[in-house]
Coordinates of C-alpha atoms in Angstrom, one line a residue:
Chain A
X1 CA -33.6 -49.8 128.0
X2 CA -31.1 -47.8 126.5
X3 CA -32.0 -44.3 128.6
X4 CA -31.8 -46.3 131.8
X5 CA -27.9 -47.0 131.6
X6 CA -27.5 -42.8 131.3
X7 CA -29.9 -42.7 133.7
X8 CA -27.8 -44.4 135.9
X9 CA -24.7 -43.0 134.9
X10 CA -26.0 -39.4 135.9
X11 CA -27.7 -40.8 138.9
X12 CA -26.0 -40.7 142.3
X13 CA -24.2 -37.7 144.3
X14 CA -20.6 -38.3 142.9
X15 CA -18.6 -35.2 141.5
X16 CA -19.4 -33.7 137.9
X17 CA -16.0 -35.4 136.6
X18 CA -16.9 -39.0 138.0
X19 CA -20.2 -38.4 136.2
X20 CA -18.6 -37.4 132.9
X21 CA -16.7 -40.7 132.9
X22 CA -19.9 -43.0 134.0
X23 CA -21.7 -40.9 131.0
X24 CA -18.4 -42.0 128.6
X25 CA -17.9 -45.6 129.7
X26 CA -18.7 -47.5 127.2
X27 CA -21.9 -49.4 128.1
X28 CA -23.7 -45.8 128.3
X29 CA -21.3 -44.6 125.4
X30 CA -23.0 -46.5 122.7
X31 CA -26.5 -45.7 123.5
X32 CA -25.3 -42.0 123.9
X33 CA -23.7 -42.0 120.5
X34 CA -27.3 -43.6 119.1
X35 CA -29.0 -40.6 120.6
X36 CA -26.6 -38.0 119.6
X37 CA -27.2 -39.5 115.7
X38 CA -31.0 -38.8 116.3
X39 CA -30.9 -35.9 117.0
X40 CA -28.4 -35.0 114.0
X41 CA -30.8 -36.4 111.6
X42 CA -33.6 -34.4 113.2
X43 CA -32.0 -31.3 113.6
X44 CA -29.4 -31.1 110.1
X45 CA -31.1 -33.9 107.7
X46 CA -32.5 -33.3 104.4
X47 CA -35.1 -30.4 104.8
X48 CA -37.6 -31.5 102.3
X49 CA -40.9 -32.5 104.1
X50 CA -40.9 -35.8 102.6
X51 CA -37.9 -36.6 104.8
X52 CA -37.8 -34.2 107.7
X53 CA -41.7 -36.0 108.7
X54 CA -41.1 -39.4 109.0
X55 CA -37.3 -38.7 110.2
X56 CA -38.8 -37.0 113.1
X57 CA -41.6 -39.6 114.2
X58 CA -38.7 -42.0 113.8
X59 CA -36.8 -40.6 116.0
X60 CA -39.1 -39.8 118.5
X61 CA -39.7 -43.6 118.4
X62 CA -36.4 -44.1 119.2
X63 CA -36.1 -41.7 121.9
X64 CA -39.4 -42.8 123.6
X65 CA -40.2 -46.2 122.7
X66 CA -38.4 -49.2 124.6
X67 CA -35.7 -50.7 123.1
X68 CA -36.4 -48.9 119.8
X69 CA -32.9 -47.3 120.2
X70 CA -31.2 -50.8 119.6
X71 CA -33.4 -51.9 116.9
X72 CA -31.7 -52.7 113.8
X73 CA -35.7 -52.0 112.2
X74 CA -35.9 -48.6 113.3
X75 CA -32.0 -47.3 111.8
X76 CA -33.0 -49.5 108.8
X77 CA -36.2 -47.2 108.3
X78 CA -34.1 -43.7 109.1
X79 CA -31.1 -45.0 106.2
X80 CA -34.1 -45.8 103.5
X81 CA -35.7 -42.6 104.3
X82 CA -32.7 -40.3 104.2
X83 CA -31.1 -42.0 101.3
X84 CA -34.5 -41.5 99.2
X85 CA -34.3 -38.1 100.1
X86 CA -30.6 -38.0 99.0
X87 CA -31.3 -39.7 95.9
X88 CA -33.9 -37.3 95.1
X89 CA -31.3 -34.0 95.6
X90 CA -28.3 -36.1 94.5
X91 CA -26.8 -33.5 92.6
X92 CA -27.8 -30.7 94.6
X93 CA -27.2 -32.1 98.5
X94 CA -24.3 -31.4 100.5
X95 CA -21.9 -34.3 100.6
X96 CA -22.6 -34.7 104.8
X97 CA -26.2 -36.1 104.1
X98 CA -24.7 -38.6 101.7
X99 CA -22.5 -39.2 105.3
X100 CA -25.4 -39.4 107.3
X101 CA -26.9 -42.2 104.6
X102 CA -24.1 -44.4 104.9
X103 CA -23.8 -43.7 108.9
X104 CA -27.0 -44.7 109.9
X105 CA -27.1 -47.8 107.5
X106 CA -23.7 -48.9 109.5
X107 CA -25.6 -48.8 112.4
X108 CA -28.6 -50.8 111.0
X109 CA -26.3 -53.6 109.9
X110 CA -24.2 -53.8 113.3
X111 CA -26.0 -52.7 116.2
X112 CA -27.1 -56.1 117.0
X113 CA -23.7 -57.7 116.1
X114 CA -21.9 -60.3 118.0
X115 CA -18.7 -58.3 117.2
X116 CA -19.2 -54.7 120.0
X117 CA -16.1 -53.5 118.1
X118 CA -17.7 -53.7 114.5
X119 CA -19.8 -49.9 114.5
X120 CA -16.3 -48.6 116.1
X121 CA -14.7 -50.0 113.2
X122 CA -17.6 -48.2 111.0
X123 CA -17.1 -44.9 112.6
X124 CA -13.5 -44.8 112.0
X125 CA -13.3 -46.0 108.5
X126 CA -16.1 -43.6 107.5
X127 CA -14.5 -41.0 108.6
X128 CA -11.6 -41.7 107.6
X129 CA -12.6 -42.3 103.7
X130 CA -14.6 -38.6 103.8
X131 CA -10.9 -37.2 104.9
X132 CA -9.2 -39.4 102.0
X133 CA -11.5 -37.9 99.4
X134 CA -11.9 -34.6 100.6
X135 CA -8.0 -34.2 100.8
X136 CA -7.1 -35.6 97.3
X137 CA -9.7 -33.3 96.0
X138 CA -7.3 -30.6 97.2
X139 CA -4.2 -32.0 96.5
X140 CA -5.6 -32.8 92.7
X141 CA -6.9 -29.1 92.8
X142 CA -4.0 -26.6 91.3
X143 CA -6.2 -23.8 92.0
X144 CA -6.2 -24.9 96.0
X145 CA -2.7 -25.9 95.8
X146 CA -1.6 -22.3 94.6
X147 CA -4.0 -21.3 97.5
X148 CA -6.4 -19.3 95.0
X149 CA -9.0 -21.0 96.0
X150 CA -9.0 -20.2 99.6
X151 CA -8.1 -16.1 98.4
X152 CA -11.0 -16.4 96.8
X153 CA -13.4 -17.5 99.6
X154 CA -12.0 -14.9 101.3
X155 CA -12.5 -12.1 99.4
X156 CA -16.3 -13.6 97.8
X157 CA -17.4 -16.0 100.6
X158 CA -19.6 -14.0 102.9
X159 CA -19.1 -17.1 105.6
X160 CA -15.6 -16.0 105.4
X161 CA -16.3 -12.5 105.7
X162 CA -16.2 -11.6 109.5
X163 CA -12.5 -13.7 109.3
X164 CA -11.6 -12.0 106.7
X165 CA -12.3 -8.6 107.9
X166 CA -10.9 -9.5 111.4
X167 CA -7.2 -11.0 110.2
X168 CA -6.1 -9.0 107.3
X169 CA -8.1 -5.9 107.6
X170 CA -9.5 -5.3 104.4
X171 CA -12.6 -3.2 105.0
X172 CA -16.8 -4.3 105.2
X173 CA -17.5 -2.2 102.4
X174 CA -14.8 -3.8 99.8
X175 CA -15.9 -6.8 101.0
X176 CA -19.7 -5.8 100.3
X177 CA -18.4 -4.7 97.0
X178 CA -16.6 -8.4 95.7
X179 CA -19.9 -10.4 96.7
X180 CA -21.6 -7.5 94.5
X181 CA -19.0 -8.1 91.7
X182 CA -20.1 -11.6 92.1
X183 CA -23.4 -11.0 91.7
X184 CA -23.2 -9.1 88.6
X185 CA -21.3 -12.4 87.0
X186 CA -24.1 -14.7 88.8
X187 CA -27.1 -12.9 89.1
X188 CA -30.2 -14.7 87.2
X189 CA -30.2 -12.2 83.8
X190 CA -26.3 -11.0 84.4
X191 CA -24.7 -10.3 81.2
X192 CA -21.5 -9.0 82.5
X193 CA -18.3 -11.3 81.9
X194 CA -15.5 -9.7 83.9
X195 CA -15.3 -8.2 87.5
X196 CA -12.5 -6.7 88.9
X197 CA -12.4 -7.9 93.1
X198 CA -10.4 -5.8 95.9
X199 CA -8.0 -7.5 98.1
X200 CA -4.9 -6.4 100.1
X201 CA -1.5 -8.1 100.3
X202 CA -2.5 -9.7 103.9
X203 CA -5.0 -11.5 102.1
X204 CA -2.5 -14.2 99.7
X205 CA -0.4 -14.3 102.9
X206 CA -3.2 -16.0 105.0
X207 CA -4.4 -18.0 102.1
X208 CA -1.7 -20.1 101.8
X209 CA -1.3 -20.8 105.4
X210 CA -4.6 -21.8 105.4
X211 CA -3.9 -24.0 102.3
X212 CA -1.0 -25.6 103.6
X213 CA -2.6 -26.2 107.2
X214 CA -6.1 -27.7 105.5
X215 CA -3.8 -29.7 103.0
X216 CA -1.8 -31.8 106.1
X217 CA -4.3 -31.7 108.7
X218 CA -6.9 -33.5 106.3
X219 CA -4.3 -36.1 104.7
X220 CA -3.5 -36.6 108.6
X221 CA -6.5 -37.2 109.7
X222 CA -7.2 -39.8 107.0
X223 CA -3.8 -41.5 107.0
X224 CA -4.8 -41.7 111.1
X225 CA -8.4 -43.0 110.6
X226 CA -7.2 -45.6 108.1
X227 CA -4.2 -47.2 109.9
X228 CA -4.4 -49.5 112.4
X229 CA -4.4 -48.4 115.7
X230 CA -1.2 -49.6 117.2
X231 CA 1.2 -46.9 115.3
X232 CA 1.4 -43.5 117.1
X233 CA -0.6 -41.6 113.8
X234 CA -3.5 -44.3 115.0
X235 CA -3.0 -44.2 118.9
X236 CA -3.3 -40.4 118.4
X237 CA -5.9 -40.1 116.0
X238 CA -8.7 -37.9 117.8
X239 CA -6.4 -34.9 118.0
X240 CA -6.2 -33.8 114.7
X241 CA -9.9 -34.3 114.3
X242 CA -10.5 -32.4 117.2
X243 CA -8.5 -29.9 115.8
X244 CA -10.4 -29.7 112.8
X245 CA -13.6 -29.0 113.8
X246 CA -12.3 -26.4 116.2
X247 CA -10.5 -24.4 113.8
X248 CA -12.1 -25.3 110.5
X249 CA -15.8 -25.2 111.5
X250 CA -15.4 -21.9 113.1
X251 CA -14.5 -20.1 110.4
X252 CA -16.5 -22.0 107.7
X253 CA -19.4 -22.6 109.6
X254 CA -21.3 -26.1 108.5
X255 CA -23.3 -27.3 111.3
X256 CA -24.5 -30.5 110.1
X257 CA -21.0 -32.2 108.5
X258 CA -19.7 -30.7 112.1
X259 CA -21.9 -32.4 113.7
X260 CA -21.9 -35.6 112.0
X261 CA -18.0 -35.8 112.5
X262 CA -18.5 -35.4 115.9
X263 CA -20.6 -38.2 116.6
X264 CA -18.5 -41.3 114.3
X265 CA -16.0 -39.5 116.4
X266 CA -17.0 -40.0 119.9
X267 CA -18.3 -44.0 119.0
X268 CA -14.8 -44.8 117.8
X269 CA -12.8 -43.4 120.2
X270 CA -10.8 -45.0 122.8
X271 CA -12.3 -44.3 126.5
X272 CA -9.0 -45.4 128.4
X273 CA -7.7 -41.3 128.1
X274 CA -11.1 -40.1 129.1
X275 CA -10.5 -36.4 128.0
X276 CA -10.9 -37.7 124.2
X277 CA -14.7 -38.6 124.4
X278 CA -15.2 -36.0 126.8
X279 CA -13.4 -33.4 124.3
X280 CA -15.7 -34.4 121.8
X281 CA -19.1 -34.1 123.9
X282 CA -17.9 -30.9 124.6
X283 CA -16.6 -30.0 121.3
X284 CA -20.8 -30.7 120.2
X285 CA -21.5 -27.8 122.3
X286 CA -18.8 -25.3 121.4
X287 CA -19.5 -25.8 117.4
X288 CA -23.1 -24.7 118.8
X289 CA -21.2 -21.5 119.7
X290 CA -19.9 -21.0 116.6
X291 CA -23.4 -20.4 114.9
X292 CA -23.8 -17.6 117.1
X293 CA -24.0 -13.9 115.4
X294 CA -20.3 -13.4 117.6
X295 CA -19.7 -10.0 116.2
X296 CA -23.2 -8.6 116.5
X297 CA -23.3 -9.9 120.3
X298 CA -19.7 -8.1 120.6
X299 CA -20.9 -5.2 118.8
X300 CA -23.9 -4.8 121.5
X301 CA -22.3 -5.5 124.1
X302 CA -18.8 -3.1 124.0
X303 CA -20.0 -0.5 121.1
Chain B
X1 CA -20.1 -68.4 106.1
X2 CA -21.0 -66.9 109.3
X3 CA -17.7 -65.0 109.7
X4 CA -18.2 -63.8 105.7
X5 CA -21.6 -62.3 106.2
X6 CA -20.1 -60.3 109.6
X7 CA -17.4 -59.1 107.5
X8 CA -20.0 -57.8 105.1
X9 CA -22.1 -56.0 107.3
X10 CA -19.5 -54.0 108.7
X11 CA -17.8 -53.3 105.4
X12 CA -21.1 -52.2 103.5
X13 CA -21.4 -49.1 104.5
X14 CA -17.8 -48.2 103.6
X15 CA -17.9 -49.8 100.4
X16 CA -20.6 -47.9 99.1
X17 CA -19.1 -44.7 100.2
X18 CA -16.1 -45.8 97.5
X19 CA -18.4 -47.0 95.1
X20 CA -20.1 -43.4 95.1
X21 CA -17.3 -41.2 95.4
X22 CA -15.5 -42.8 92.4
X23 CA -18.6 -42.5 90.7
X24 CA -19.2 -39.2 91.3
X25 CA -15.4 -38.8 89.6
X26 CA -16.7 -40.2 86.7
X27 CA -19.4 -37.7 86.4
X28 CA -17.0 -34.9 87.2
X29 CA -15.0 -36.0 84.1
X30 CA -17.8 -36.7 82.3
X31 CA -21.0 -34.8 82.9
X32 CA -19.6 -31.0 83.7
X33 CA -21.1 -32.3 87.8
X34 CA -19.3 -29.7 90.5
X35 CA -16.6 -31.7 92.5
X36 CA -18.3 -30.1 95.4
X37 CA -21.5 -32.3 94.8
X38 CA -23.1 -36.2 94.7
X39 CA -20.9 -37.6 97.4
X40 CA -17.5 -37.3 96.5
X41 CA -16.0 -35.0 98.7
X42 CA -14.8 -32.8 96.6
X43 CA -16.1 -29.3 98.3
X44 CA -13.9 -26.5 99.2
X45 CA -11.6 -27.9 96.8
X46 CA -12.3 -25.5 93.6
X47 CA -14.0 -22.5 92.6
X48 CA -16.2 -24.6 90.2
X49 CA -19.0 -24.3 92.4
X50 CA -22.9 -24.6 91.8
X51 CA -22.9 -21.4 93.2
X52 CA -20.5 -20.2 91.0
X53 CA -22.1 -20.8 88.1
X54 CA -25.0 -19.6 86.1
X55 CA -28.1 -20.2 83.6
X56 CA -28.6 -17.4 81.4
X57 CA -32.1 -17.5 79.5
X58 CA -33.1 -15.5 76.2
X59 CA -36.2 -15.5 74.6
X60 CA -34.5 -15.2 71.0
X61 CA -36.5 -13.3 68.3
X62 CA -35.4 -12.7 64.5
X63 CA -36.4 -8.7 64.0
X64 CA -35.4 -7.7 60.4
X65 CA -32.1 -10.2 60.0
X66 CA -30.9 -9.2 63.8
X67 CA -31.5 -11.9 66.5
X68 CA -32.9 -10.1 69.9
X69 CA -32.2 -11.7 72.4
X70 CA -34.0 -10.8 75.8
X71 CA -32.7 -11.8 79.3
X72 CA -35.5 -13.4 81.8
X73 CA -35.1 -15.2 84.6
X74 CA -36.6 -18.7 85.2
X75 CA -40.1 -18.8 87.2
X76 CA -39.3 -20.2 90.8
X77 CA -41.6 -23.2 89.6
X78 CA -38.5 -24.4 87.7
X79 CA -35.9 -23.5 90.3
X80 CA -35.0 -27.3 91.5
X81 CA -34.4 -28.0 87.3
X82 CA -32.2 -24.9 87.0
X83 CA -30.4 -25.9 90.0
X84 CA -29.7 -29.4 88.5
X85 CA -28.6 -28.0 85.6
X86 CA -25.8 -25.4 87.2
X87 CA -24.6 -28.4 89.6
X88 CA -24.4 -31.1 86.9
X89 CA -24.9 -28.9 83.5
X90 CA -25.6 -31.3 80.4
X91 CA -26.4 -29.9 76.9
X92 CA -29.5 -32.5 77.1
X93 CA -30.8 -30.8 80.5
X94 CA -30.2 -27.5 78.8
X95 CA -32.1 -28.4 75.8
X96 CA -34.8 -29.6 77.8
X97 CA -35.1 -26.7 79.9
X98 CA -35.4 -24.6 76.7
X99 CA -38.1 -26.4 75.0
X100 CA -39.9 -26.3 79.1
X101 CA -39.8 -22.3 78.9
X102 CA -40.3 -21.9 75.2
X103 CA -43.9 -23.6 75.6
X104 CA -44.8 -21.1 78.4
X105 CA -46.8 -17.9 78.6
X106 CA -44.1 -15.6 78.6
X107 CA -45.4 -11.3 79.2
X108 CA -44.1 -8.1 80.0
X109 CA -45.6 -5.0 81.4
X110 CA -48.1 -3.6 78.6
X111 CA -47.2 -0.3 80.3
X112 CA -44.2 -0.9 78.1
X113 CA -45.9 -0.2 74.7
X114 CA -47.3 3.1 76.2
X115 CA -44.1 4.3 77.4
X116 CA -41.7 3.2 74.6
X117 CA -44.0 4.0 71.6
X118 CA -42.7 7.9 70.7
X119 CA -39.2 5.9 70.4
X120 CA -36.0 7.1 73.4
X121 CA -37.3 11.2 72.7
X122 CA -41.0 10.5 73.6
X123 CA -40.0 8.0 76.8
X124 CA -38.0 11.4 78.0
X125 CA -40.6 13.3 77.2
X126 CA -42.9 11.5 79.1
X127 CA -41.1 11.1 82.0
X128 CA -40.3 14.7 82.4
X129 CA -44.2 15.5 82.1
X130 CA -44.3 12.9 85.0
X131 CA -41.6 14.5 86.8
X132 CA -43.1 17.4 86.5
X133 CA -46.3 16.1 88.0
X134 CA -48.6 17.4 84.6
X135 CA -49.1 14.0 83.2
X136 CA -50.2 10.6 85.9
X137 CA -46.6 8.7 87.5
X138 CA -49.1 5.7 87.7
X139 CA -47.3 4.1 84.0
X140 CA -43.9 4.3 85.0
X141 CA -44.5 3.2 88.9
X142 CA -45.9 0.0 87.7
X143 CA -43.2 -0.5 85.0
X144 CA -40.1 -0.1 87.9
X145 CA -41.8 -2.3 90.1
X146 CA -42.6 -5.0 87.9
X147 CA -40.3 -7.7 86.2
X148 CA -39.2 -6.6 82.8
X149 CA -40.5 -10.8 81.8
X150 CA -42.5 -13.4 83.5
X151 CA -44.7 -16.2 83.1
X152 CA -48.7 -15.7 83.8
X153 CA -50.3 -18.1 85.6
X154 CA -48.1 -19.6 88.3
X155 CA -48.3 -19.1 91.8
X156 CA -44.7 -17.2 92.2
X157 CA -46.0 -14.8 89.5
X158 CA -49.6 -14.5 90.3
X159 CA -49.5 -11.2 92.2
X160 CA -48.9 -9.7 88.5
X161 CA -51.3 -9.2 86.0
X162 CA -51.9 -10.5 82.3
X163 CA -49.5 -7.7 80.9
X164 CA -48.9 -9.0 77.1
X165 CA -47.5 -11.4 75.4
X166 CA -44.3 -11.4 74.5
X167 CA -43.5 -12.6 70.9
X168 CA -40.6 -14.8 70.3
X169 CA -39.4 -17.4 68.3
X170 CA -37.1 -19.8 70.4
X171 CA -35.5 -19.8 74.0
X172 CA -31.5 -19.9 74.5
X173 CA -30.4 -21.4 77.5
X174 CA -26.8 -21.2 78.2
X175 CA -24.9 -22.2 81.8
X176 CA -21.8 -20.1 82.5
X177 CA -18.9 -20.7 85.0
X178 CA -17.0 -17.9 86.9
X179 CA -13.4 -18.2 87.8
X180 CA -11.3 -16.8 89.8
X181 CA -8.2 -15.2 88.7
X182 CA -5.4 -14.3 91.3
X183 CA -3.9 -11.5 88.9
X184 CA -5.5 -8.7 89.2
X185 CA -7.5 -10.0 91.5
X186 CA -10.3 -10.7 88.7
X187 CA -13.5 -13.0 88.5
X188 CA -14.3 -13.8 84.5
X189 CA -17.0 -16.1 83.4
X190 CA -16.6 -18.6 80.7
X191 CA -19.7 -19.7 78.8
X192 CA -19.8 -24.0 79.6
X193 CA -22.7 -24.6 77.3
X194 CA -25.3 -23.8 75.5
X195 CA -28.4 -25.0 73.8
X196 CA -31.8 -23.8 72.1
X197 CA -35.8 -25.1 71.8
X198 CA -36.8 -25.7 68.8
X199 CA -38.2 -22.7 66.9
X200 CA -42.1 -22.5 67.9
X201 CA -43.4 -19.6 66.3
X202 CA -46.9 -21.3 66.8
X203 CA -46.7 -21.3 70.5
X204 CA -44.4 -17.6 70.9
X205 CA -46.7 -15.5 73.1
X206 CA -47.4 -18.5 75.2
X207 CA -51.0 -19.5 73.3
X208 CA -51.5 -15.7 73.5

């Protein structure tokens, strides 16, 4: 049973580190990864009851029931599930539960494969073709290009807002006051067609460095993912991932494509430098930091 | 045989993430769909966001040669349709949401007659005798606290009472897109499209 080998590799009295690499070797890595996808579909999946019910009891079956975990039935059931609920919200669902769709079906199909390499190759191929798209979005975007785009999550975006605030010092209030302006354009019997926003010069300054930094990291990351390992882009591929979802996903906080990421990470990767797989276990429980109220904790704690 | 069917199991699941993503170009082209929606990627890209944009609704009523047009919001009933039609607007799904609202029970506060019926001079009138505590606040508390338009009998709306109908002749639904404009810095919206029910002067009042 699949629990049994991190059973084992947690067992015994050797030091946290030699533990860590017995938990990342790759007979307990796979069934690790397998768990860590369960509990992405249960905790970020589609929220509509007609998924989020039988996702659950499916995924307590894998968690509980012998050998479930390696069944190519059970991941079979979990993709149908989650892509009816997908098909239902097509045009309304966030792009990282069409991810989770075509993750879990890759499992289905090679989990009992003769080739062990074959869901590796799936991890890193899925990855990289969600990096390919998402970055010639933004290189086809003039708006992001000009780095407009990323002004204007600034100034509207309340996800951006305790950044904002923090880096270029433009104040709550005129903060409060563009979402407002946005709300007048927005709001369900708005009539207003103009709004005028407040910014200050800091604010186009960090936009485009933010532009420019999204626009290589994501081309890198796909050109990495899609090339063959032996180049140095490939060898090296984890890094900018890594990367990513430290700096991206703490400012623009989305838990679930995070998430997601992290997991067809840690299956792909390489477990000769053991600090990558280990990086992105531990990377799983920083992002969890991230959706913390920061700023209010601060606030209580030194105001 | 047996090395073909391996290679298509572990090249399924990639393929149909192209397949999708170049479809969901194709609707992006096509159909008006956000880039940030149906599986292609595209989010954080552009402003043209779901959330960016917005269905405006009149009920539309011809009052002496002038078309009056008043602003409701849709009933939360219809929330998932309205949200369809600002991720993926269509002048069909527009149409269709017209003709949906046009058929309902549409009311407003009948407080509204009371208040309104001296014309603008007897409304202040009113409301200073209310101010002034020699004539009952009740009217005027019930017309703040209540929508100005909404739909009798549906569960979102069924803390409110009958109220009256409200008489019109057709329902304009129109989707709008804001933009942002680095000069200035200004947000403007830009009307995407619009359609109208049918006229249904039979129904207006909602069967009232």
């Amino acid at each position: 049973m699949s629990v049994d080998v991190l059973d084992r590799a947690c067992a015994g009295g050797a030091g946290l580190r030699d533990r860590a690499r017995r938990l990342i070797a790759p007979d307990s890595a796979l069934s690790l990864g397998l768990m860590l996808t369960l509990a992405l579909v249960v905790l970020y999946g589609p929220s509509a009851w007609y998924v989020r019910t039988p996702v659950v009891m499916a995924a307590l079956v894998g968690w509980l029931w012998p050998g479930a975990l390696r069944s190519p039935l059970l991941w079979l059931m979990l993709t149908t599930i989650l892509a009816a609920g997908v098909y239902v919200q097509r045009f309304t669902i966030d792009n990282h539960q069409y991810l989770m769709v075509y993750w879990c079906g890759a499992i289905a199909l090679t989990i009992d494969s003769a080739d062990p390499a074959a869901l590796k190759r799936n991890a890193r191929l899925l990855v990289g073709l969600a990096f390919a798209f998402a970055a010639a979005w933004k290189w086809s975007s003039p708006e992001f290009v000009r780095g407009d785009f990323l002004e204007y999550e600034m100034l509207c975006d309340p996800r951006f807002a305790g950044f904002t605030e923090l880096v270029t010092g433009l104040s709550k209030h005129a903060l409060e006051g563009n979402r407002i302006a946005m709300q007048g354009l927005t709001g369900p019997i708005a009539t207003q067609t103009v709004a005028t926003l407040t910014t200050v010069p800091a604010v186009a300054v960090i936009a485009d460095a933010m532009t420019w930094s999204t626009l290589l990291l994501e081309s890198w990351i796909a050109i990495a993912f899609l090339l063959p390992r032996a180049g140095v882009l490939g060898r090296y591929r984890d890094v900018p991932l890594l990367c990513f979802l430290l700096t991206t996903y703490s400012v623009a906080t989305v838990p679930g494509f995070a998430y997601l990421l992290l997991v067809m990470g840690f299956v792909q990767c390489e477990r000769r430098r053991w600090w990558i797989p280990a990086g992105y276990l531990a990377t799983v429980l920083i992002q969890q930091v991230f959706l913390l109220p920061l700023r209010r904790i601060a606030g209580a704690l030194f105001l | 045989m047996r090395y073909s069917m391996a290679c298509a199991r572990w090249l399924a699941a990639p393929t149909v993430l192209i397949a999708i993503a170049i479809y969901q170009v194709y609707l992006v082209r096509t159909a008006n769909l956000t880039p940030w929606k149906g599986g292609g990627f595209g989010m954080f890209s552009t402003d043209q966001n779901g959330a960016n944009r917005t269905v405006r609704i009149y009920l539309v009523n011809p009052d002496h040669g002038v078309l009056r047009q008043l602003p409701v919001a849709a009933p939360r009933e219809l929330a998932a349709q309205v949200s369809d039609l600002r991720q993926a607007p269509t002048t069909g799904a527009a149409r269709a949401l017209a003709r949906t609202l046009a058929v309902l029970p549409w009311r407003e506060p009948a407080e509204l007659e009371a208040l309104t019926a001296g014309g603008p001079t007897g409304m202040v009138t009113q409301m200073m005798a209310q101010r002034d505590g020699t004539a009952s606040s009740e009217q005027l508390t019930k017309l703040m606290t209540s929508p100005r338009a909404w739909v009798d009998k549906l569960p979102s709306t069924a803390r409110l009472d009958a109220g009256r109908p409200i008489v019109f002749d057709h329902v304009v639904v129109e989707v709008w897109d804001v933009r942002y404009q680095a000069d200035g810095p200004t947000l403007r919206a830009r009307r995407l499209l619009d359609a109208a029910s049918e006229s249904l002067p039979r129904l207006a009042g909602g069967g009232a």
